[in-house]
mmCIF file of N, CA and C in Angstrom:
data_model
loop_
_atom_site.group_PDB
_atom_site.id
_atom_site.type_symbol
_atom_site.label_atom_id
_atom_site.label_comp_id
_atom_site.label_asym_id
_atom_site.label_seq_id
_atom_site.Cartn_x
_atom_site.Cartn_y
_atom_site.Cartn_z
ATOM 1 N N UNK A 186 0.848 -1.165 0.000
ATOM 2 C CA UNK A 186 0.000 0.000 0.000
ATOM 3 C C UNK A 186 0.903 1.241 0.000
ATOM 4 N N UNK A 187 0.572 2.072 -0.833
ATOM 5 C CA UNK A 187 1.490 3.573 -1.111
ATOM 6 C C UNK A 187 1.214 4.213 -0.060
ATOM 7 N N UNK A 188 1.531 5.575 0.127
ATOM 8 C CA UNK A 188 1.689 6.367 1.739
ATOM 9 C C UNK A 188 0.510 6.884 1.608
ATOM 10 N N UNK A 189 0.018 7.130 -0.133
ATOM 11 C CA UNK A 189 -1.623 8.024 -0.191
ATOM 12 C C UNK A 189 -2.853 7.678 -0.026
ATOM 13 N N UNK A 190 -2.465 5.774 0.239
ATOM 14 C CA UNK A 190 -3.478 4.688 0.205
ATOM 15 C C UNK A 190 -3.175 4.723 1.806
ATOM 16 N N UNK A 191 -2.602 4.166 2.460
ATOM 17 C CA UNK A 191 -2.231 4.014 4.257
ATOM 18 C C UNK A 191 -3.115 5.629 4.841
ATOM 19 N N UNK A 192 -2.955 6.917 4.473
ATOM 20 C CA UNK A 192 -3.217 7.980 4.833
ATOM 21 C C UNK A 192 -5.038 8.057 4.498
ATOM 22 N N UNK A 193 -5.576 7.339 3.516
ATOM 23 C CA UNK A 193 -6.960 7.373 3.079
ATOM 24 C C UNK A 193 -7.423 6.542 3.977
ATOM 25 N N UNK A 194 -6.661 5.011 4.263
ATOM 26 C CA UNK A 194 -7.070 4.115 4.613
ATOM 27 C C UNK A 194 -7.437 4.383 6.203
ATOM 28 N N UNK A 195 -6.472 5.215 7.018
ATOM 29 C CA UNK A 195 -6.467 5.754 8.109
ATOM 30 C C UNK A 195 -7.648 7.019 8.043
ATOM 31 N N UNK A 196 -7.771 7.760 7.372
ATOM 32 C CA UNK A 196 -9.019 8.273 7.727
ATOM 33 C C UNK A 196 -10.125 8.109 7.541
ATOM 34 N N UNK A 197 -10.123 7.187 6.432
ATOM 35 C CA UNK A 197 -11.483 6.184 6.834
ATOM 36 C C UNK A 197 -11.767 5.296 7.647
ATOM 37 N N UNK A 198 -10.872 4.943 8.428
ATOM 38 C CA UNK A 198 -10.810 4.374 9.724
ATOM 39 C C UNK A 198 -11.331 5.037 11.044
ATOM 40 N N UNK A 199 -11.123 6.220 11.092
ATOM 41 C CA UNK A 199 -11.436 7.272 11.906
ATOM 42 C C UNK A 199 -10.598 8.671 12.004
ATOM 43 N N UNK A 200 -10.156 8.995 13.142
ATOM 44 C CA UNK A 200 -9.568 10.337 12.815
ATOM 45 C C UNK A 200 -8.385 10.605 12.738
ATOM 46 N N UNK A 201 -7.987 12.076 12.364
ATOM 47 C CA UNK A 201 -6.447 12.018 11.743
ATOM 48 C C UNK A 201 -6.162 13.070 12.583
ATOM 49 N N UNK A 202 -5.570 13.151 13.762
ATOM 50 C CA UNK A 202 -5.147 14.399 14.688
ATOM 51 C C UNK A 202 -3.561 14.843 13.564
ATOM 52 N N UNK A 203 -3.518 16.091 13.590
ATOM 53 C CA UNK A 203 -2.380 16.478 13.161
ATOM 54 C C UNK A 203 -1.515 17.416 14.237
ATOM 55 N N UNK A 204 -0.599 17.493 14.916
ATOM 56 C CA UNK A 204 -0.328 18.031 15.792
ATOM 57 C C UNK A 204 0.897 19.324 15.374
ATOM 58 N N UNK A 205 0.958 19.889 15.551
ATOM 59 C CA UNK A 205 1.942 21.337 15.271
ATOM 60 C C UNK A 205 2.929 22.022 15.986
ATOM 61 N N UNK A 206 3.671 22.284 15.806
ATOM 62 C CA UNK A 206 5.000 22.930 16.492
ATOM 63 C C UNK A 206 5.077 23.928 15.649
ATOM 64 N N UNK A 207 5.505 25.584 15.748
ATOM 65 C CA UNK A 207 5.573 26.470 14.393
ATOM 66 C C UNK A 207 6.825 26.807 15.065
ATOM 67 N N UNK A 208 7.585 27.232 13.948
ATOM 68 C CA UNK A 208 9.042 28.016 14.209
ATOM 69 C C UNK A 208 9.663 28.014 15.768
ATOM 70 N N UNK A 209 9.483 27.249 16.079
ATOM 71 C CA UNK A 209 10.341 26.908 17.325
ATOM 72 C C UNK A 209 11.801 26.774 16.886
ATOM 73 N N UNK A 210 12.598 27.494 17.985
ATOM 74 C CA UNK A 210 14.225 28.269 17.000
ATOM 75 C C UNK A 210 14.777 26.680 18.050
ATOM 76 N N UNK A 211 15.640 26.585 16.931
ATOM 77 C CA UNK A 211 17.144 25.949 17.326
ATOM 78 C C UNK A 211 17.990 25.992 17.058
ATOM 79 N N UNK A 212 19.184 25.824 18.243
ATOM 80 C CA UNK A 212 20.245 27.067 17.917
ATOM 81 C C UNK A 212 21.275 26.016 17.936
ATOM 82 N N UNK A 213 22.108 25.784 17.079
ATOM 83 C CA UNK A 213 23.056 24.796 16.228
ATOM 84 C C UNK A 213 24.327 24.891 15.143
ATOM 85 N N UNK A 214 25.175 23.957 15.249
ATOM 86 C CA UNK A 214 26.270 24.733 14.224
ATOM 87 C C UNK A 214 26.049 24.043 13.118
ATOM 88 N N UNK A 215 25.697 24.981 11.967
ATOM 89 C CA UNK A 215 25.565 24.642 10.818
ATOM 90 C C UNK A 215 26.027 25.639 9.469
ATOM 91 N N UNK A 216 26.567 25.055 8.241
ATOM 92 C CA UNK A 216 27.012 25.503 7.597
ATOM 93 C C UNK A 216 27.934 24.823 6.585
ATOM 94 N N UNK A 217 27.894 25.318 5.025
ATOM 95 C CA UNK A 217 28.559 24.139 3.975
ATOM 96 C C UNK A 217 29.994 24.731 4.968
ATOM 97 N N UNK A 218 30.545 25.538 5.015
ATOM 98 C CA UNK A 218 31.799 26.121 5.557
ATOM 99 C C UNK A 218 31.945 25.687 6.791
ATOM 100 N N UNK A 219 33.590 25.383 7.452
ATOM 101 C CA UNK A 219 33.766 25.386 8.665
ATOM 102 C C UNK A 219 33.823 26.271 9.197
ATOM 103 N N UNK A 220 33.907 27.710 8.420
ATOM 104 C CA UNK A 220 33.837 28.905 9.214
ATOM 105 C C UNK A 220 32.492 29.158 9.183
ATOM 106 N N UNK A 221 31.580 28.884 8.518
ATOM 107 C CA UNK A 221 30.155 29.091 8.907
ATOM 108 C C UNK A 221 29.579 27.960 10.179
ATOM 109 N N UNK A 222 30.062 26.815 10.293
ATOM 110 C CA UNK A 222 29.775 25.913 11.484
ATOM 111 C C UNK A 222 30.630 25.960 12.519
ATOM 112 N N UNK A 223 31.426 27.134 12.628
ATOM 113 C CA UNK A 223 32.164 27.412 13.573
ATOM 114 C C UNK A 223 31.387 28.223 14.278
ATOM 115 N N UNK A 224 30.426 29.138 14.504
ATOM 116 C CA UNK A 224 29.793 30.048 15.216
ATOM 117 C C UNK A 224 27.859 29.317 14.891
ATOM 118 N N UNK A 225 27.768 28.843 16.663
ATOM 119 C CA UNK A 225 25.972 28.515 16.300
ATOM 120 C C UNK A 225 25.055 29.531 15.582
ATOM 121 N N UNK A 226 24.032 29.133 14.787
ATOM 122 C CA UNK A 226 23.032 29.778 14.075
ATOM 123 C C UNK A 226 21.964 29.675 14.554
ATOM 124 N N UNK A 227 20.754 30.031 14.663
ATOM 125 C CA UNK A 227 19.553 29.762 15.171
ATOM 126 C C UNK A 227 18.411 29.457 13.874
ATOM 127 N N UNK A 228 17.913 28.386 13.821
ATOM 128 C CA UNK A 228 17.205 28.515 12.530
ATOM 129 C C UNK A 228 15.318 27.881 12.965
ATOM 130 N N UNK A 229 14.908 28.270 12.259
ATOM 131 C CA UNK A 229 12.985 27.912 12.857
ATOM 132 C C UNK A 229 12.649 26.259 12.287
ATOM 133 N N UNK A 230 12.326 26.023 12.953
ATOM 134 C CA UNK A 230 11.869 24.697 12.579
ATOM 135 C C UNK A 230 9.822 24.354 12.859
ATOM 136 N N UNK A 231 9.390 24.306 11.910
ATOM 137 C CA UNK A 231 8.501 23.857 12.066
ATOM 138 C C UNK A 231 8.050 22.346 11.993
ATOM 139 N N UNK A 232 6.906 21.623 12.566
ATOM 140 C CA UNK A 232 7.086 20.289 12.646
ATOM 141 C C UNK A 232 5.188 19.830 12.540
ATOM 142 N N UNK A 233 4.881 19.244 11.177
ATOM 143 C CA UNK A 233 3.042 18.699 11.338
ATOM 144 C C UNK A 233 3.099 17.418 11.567
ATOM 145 N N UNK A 234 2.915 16.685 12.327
ATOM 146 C CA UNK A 234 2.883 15.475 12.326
ATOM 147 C C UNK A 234 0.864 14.894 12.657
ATOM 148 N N UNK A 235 1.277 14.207 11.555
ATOM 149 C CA UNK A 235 -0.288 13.419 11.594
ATOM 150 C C UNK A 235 -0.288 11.895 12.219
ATOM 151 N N UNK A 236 -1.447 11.515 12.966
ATOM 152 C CA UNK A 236 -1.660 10.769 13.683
ATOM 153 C C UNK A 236 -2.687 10.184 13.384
ATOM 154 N N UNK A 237 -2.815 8.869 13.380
ATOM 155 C CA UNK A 237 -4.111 7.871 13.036
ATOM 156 C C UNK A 237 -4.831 8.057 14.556
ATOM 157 N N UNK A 238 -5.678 9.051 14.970
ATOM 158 C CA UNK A 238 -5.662 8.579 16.497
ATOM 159 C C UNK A 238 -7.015 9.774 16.854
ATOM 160 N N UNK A 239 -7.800 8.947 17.721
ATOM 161 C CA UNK A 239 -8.926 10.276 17.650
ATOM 162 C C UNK A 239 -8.704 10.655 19.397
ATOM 163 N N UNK A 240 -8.781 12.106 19.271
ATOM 164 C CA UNK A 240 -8.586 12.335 20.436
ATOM 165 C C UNK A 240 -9.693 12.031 21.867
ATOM 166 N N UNK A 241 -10.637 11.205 21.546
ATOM 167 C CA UNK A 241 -11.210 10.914 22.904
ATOM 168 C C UNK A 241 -10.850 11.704 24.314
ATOM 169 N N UNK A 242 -10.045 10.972 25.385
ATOM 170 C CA UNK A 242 -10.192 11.079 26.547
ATOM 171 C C UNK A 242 -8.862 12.419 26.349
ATOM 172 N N UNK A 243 -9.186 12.773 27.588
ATOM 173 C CA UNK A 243 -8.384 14.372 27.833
ATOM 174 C C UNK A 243 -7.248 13.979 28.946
ATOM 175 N N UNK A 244 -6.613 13.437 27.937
ATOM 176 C CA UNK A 244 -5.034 12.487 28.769
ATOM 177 C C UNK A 244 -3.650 12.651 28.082
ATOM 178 N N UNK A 245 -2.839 12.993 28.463
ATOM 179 C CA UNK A 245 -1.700 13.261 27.695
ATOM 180 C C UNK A 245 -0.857 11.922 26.911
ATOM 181 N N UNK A 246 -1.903 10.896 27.753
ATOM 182 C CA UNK A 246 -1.053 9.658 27.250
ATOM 183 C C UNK A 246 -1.952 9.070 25.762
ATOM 184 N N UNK A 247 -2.940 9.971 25.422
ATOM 185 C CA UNK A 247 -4.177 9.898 24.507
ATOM 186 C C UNK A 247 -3.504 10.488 23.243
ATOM 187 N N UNK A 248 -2.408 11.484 23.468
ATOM 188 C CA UNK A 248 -1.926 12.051 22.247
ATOM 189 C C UNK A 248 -0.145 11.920 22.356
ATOM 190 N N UNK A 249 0.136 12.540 20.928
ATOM 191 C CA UNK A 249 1.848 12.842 21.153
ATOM 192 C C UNK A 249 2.062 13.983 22.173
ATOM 193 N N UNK A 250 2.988 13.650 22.933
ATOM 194 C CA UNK A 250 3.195 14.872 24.017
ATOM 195 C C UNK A 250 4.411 15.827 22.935
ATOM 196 N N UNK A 251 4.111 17.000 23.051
ATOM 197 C CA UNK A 251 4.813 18.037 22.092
ATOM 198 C C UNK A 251 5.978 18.054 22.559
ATOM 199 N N UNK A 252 5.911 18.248 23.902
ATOM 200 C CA UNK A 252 6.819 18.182 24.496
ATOM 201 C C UNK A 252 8.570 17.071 24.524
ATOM 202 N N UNK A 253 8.479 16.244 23.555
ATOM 203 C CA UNK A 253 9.367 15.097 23.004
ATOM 204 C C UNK A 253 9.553 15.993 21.908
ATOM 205 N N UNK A 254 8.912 16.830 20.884
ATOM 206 C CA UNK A 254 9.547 17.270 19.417
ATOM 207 C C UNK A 254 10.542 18.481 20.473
ATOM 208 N N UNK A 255 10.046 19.465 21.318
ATOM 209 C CA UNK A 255 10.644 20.864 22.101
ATOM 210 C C UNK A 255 11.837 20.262 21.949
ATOM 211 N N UNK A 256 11.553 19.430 23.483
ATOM 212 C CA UNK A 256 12.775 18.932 23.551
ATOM 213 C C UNK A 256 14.114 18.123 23.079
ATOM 214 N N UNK A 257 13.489 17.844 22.275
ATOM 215 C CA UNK A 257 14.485 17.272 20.933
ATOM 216 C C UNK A 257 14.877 18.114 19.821
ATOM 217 N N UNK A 258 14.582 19.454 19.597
ATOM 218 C CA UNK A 258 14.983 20.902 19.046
ATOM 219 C C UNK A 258 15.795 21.473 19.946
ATOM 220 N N UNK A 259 16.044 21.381 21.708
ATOM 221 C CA UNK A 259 16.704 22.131 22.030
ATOM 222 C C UNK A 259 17.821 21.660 22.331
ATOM 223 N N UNK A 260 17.711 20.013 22.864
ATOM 224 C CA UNK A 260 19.132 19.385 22.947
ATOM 225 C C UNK A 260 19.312 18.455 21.911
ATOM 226 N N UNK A 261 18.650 17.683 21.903
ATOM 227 C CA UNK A 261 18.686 16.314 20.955
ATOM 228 C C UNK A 261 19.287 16.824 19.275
ATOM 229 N N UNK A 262 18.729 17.755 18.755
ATOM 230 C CA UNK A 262 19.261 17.928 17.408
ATOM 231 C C UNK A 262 20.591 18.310 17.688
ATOM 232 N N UNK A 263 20.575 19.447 18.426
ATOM 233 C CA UNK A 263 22.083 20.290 17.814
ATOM 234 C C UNK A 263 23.321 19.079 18.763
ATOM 235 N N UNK A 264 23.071 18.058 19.294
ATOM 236 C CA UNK A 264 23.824 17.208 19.511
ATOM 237 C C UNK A 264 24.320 16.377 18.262
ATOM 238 N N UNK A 265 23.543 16.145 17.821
ATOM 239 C CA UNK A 265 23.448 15.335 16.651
ATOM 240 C C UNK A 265 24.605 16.048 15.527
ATOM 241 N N UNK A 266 25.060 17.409 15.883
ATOM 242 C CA UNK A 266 25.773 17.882 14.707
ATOM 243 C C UNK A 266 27.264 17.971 14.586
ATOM 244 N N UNK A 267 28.027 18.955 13.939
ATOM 245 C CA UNK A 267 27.302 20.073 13.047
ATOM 246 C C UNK A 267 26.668 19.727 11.807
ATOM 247 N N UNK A 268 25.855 20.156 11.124
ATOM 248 C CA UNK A 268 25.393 20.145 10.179
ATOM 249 C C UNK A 268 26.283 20.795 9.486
ATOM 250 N N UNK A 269 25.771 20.606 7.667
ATOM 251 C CA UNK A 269 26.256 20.985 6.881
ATOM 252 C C UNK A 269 24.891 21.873 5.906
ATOM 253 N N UNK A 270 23.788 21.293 5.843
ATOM 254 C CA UNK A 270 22.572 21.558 5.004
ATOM 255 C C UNK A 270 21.537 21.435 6.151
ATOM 256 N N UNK A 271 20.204 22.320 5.761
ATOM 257 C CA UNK A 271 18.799 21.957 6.647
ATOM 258 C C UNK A 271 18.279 21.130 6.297
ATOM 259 N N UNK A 272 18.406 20.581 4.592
ATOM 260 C CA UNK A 272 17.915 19.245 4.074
ATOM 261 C C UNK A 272 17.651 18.233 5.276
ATOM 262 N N UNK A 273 19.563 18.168 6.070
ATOM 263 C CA UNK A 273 19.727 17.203 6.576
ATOM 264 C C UNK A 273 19.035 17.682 8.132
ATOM 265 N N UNK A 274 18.807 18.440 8.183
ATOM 266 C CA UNK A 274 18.418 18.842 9.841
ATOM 267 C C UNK A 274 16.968 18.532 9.972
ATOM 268 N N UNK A 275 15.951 18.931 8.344
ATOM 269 C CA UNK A 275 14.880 18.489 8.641
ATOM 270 C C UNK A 275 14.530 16.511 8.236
ATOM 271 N N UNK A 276 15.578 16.086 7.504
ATOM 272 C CA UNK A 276 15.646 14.514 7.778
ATOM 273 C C UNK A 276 15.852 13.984 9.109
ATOM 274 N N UNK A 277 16.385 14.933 10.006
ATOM 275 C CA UNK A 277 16.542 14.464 11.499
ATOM 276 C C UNK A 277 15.351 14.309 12.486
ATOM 277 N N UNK A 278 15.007 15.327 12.241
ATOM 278 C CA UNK A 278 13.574 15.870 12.326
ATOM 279 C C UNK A 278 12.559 14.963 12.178
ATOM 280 N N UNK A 279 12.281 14.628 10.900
ATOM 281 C CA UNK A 279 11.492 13.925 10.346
ATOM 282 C C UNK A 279 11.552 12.353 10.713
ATOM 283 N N UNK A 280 12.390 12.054 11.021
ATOM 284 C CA UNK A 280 12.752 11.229 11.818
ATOM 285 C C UNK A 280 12.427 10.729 13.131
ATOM 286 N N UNK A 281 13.017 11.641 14.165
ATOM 287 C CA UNK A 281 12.580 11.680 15.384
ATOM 288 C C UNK A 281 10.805 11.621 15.384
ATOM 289 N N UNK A 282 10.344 12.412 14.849
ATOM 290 C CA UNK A 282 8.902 12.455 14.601
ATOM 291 C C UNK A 282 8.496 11.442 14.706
ATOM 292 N N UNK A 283 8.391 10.480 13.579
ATOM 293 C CA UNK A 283 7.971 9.299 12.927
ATOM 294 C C UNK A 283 8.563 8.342 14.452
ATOM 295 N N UNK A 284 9.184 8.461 14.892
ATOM 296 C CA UNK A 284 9.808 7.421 15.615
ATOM 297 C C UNK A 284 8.658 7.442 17.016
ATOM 298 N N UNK A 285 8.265 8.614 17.239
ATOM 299 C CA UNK A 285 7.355 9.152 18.565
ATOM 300 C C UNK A 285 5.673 8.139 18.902
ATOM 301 N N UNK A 286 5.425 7.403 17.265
ATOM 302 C CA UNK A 286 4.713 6.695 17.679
ATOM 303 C C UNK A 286 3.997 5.416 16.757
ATOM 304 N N UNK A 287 3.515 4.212 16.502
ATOM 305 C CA UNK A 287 3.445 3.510 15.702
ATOM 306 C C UNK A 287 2.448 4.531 14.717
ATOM 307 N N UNK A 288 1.095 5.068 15.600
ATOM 308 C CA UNK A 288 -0.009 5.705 14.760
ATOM 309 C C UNK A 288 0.593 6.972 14.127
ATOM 310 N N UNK A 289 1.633 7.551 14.397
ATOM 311 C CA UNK A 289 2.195 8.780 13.557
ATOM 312 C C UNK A 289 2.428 7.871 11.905
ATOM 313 N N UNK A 290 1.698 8.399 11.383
ATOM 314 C CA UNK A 290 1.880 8.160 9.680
ATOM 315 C C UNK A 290 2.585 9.251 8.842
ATOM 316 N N UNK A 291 2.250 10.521 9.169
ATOM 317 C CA UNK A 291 3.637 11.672 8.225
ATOM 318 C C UNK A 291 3.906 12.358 9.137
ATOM 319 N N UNK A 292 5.141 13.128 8.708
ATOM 320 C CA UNK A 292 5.895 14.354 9.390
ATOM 321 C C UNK A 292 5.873 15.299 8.324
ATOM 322 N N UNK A 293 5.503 16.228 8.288
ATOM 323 C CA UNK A 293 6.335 17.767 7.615
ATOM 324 C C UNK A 293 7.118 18.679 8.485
ATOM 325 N N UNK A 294 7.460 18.801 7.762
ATOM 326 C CA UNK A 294 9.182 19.682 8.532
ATOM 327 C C UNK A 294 9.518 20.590 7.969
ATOM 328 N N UNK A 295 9.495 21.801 7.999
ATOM 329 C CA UNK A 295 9.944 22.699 7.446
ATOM 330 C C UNK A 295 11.204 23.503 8.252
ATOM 331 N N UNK A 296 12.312 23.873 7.856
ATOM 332 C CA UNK A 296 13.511 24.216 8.418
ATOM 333 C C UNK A 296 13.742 25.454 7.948
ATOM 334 N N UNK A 297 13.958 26.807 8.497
ATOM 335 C CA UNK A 297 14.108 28.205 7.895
ATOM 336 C C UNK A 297 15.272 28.524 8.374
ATOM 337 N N UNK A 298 16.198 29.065 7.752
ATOM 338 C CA UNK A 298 17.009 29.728 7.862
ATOM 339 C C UNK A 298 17.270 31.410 7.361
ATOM 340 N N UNK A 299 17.534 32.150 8.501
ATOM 341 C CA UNK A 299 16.771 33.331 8.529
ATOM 342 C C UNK A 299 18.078 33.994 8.020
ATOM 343 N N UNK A 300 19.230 33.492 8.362
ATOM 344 C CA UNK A 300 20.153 34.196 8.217
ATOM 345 C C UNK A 300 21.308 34.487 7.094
ATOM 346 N N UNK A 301 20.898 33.959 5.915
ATOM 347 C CA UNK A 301 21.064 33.585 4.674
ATOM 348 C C UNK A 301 20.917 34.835 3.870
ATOM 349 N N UNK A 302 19.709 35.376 3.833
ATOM 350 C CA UNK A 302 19.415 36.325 2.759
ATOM 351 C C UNK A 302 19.646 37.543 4.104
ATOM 352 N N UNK A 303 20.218 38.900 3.238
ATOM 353 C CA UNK A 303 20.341 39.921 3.886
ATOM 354 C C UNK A 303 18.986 40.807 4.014
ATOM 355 N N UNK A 304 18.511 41.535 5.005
ATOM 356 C CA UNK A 304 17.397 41.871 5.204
ATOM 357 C C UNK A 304 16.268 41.367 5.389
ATOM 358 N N UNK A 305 15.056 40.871 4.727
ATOM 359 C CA UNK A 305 14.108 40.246 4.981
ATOM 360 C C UNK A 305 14.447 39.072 4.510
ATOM 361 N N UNK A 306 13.280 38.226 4.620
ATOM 362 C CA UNK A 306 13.144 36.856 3.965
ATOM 363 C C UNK A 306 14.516 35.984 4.780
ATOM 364 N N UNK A 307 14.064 34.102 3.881
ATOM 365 C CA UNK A 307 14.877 33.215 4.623
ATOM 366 C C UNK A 307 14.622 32.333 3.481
ATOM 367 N N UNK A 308 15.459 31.673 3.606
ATOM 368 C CA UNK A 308 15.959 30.442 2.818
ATOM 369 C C UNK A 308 15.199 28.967 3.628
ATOM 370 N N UNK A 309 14.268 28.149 3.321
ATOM 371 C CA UNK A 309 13.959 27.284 3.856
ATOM 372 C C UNK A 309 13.554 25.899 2.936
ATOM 373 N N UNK A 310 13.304 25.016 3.592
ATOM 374 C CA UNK A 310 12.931 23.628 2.860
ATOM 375 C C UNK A 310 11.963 23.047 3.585
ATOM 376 N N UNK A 311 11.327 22.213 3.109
ATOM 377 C CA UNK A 311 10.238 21.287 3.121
ATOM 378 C C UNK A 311 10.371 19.964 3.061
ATOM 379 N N UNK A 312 10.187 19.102 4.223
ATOM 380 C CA UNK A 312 10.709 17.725 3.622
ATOM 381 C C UNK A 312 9.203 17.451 4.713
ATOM 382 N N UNK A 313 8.498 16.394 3.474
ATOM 383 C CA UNK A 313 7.076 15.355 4.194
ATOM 384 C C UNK A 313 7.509 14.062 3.874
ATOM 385 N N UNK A 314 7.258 12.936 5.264
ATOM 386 C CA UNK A 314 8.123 11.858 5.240
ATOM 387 C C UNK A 314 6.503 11.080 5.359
ATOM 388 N N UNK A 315 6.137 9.904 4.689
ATOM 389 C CA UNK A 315 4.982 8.874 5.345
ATOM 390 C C UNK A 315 6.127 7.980 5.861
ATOM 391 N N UNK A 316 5.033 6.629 6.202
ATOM 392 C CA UNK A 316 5.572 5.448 6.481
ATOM 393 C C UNK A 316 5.014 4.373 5.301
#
């Protein structure tokens, strides 16, 4: 079964909680350069993760606790490094996600990097992972 068939199949099953994290910063050494991964960067990470799972009872053990993605943005990633690309930061990401529970079926991840373009705007990517 493809990821678009598992994702149909699951919401015709019942419900699809999607849970959200927006631009929550993490601050990490990254950069194609060693002089750019020589000084931490702070970059936004956003995180959708969908869940085969209806929220019934009002229990934390009823849903993903958010609190596992936080905390894995503030220590868990930038351990994991330095990076070189956000490609690879939101494959980490996307990762950890998926790992948080059998009923998690996708992650989107979006990774911004603010500090790239001078003045406004940011340089970011998109990576959506099924199972």
């Amino acid at each position: 079964m493809d990821d678009a068939s598992s994702l149909m199949a699951a919401s015709l099953a019942g419900d699809l909680l999607i849970l959200r994290v927006d631009d929550a910063p993490c601050t990490l050494h990254l950069g194609v350069s060693d002089a750019e991964r020589a000084t931490p960067q702070t970059v936004l990470i956003s995180a959708a993760i969908t869940v085969a799972r209806s929220v019934g009872a009002d229990d934390l053990a009823a849903t993903i606790d958010y609190d596992a993605i936080i905390g894995f943005l503030r220590t868990g990633l930038p351990a994991l490094g330095p990076f070189k690309l956000i490609e690879t930061i939101a494959d980490r990401v996307a990762a950890h996600c998926l790992a948080l529970g059998d009923d998690v079926i996708e992650a989107e991840i979006v990774v911004k990097k603010p500090s790239v373009l001078a003045g406004a705007g940011m340089v970011a990517v998109l990576l959506r992972r099924s199972r």
